[in-house]
């Protein structure tokens, strides 16, 4: 009996400690993990338009949306990057030319930029939030915008409109190429800027140009649907724009942040794996702004199957024309490497 009471008290102390540090986390074994987020906000449990989702390209509907257009003030803005405990993020603190704005696609207005943050795993633990045909990549960067009719993101999140917020999702994978031209320069810059943010509350400032992160060729093909924020309070006010291409980041840059902590001590939980499980579609329609030829694979072979935690290596070259960045034409000198990673993929 005394042992049972001691165990219960220990459990309660752990729960109280975790709740005090944020009230929720991404740990699937935790009492404040995703399956308990409904205790923080009922809509996380009861909502019908929750995110992220699994995307099945053949089931999506083509719509000829206008191109997405990002307006960025000239020159690099000064960004503050920080470890918030649940993720690492960056937002502008100085920009001489005004707001960064997003227009086009399914958006009926201009949207102001709020921040960028990442959900990430590693080569053996894929943690992009959205999956494509049940496949997840190493991680996913989110660029968050809100309708310019609102003063702040919080005001937009509190609104009942399904399009008060717009989020661009860019799925990325770890790569092992020597040639730097195969990697996404803007994504790599983000990882380099956050490399020192080991503990919750750590912050740093760097110049950062959003034009390098969201280039026209990066945001030209996308899936879009009505959804929610992927963390509590899970408000269903988001127009999602999930990019079709998978971009690549040097694996060493991803490994460098794998030790980041959700608290301010070495005993704090790791942030890595901070992806919410895929949510039910519940009859929603997913649209895309690009055609899918019948002969074209609907998913890049460089992505991981959802739940394949035993995978031991990340494929780094793909010959598919859908779902990957246009970098598949590797030089002849990489032929041996291509074969090695192709065989590794076949074994998984």
PDB file of C-alpha atoms in Angstrom, residues 123 137-138 172-179 181-183 246-251 300-304 312-320 323-331 334-346:
ATOM      1  CA  UNK A 123      17.740  10.168 -40.053  1.00  0.00           C
ATOM      2  CA  UNK A 137      10.471  13.337 -43.965  1.00  0.00           C
ATOM      3  CA  UNK A 138      13.129  14.367 -41.452  1.00  0.00           C
ATOM      4  CA  UNK A 172      12.868  18.808 -45.514  1.00  0.00           C
ATOM      5  CA  UNK A 173      15.180  15.800 -45.457  1.00  0.00           C
ATOM      6  CA  UNK A 174      18.764  15.228 -44.341  1.00  0.00           C
ATOM      7  CA  UNK A 175      21.344  14.981 -47.098  1.00  0.00           C
ATOM      8  CA  UNK A 176      24.937  13.749 -47.302  1.00  0.00           C
ATOM      9  CA  UNK A 177      26.156  15.389 -50.500  1.00  0.00           C
ATOM     10  CA  UNK A 178      29.490  17.193 -50.654  1.00  0.00           C
ATOM     11  CA  UNK A 179      28.224  19.686 -53.232  1.00  0.00           C
ATOM     12  CA  UNK A 181      24.416  23.462 -54.376  1.00  0.00           C
ATOM     13  CA  UNK A 182      22.193  20.470 -53.590  1.00  0.00           C
ATOM     14  CA  UNK A 183      21.059  21.995 -50.295  1.00  0.00           C
ATOM     15  CA  UNK A 246      10.973  18.204 -50.349  1.00  0.00           C
ATOM     16  CA  UNK A 247      14.030  20.373 -49.693  1.00  0.00           C
ATOM     17  CA  UNK A 248      17.379  19.193 -48.360  1.00  0.00           C
ATOM     18  CA  UNK A 249      19.561  20.216 -45.424  1.00  0.00           C
ATOM     19  CA  UNK A 250      23.033  18.930 -44.623  1.00  0.00           C
ATOM     20  CA  UNK A 251      22.643  16.089 -42.115  1.00  0.00           C
ATOM     21  CA  UNK A 300       9.478  11.033 -53.751  1.00  0.00           C
ATOM     22  CA  UNK A 301      11.373   7.877 -52.793  1.00  0.00           C
ATOM     23  CA  UNK A 302      13.567  10.099 -50.605  1.00  0.00           C
ATOM     24  CA  UNK A 303      10.904  10.247 -47.884  1.00  0.00           C
ATOM     25  CA  UNK A 304      10.288   7.904 -44.955  1.00  0.00           C
ATOM     26  CA  UNK A 312      18.975   3.634 -40.404  1.00  0.00           C
ATOM     27  CA  UNK A 313      19.876   5.981 -43.236  1.00  0.00           C
ATOM     28  CA  UNK A 314      18.355   8.835 -45.180  1.00  0.00           C
ATOM     29  CA  UNK A 315      18.199   8.415 -48.959  1.00  0.00           C
ATOM     30  CA  UNK A 316      19.700  11.532 -50.483  1.00  0.00           C
ATOM     31  CA  UNK A 317      19.044  11.246 -54.216  1.00  0.00           C
ATOM     32  CA  UNK A 318      15.760  10.820 -56.020  1.00  0.00           C
ATOM     33  CA  UNK A 319      14.874  10.468 -59.677  1.00  0.00           C
ATOM     34  CA  UNK A 320      11.217  11.346 -59.106  1.00  0.00           C
ATOM     35  CA  UNK A 323       7.675  15.862 -54.108  1.00  0.00           C
ATOM     36  CA  UNK A 324      11.389  16.688 -54.308  1.00  0.00           C
ATOM     37  CA  UNK A 325      13.463  19.750 -54.968  1.00  0.00           C
ATOM     38  CA  UNK A 326      14.876  19.949 -58.524  1.00  0.00           C
ATOM     39  CA  UNK A 327      18.303  18.606 -57.581  1.00  0.00           C
ATOM     40  CA  UNK A 328      18.061  14.998 -58.692  1.00  0.00           C
ATOM     41  CA  UNK A 329      20.513  15.340 -61.577  1.00  0.00           C
ATOM     42  CA  UNK A 330      23.587  14.373 -59.547  1.00  0.00           C
ATOM     43  CA  UNK A 331      27.060  14.552 -61.152  1.00  0.00           C
ATOM     44  CA  UNK A 334      28.274  10.649 -57.151  1.00  0.00           C
ATOM     45  CA  UNK A 335      27.219   7.494 -58.978  1.00  0.00           C
ATOM     46  CA  UNK A 336      28.663   5.198 -56.299  1.00  0.00           C
ATOM     47  CA  UNK A 337      26.941   7.161 -53.534  1.00  0.00           C
ATOM     48  CA  UNK A 338      23.637   6.977 -55.367  1.00  0.00           C
ATOM     49  CA  UNK A 339      23.854   3.204 -55.566  1.00  0.00           C
ATOM     50  CA  UNK A 340      24.767   2.856 -51.896  1.00  0.00           C
ATOM     51  CA  UNK A 341      21.794   4.839 -50.681  1.00  0.00           C
ATOM     52  CA  UNK A 342      19.406   3.268 -53.144  1.00  0.00           C
ATOM     53  CA  UNK A 343      20.262  -0.183 -51.769  1.00  0.00           C
ATOM     54  CA  UNK A 344      19.914   1.124 -48.197  1.00  0.00           C
ATOM     55  CA  UNK A 345      16.431   2.291 -49.036  1.00  0.00           C
ATOM     56  CA  UNK A 346      15.468  -1.072 -50.469  1.00  0.00           C
TER      57      UNK A 346
END
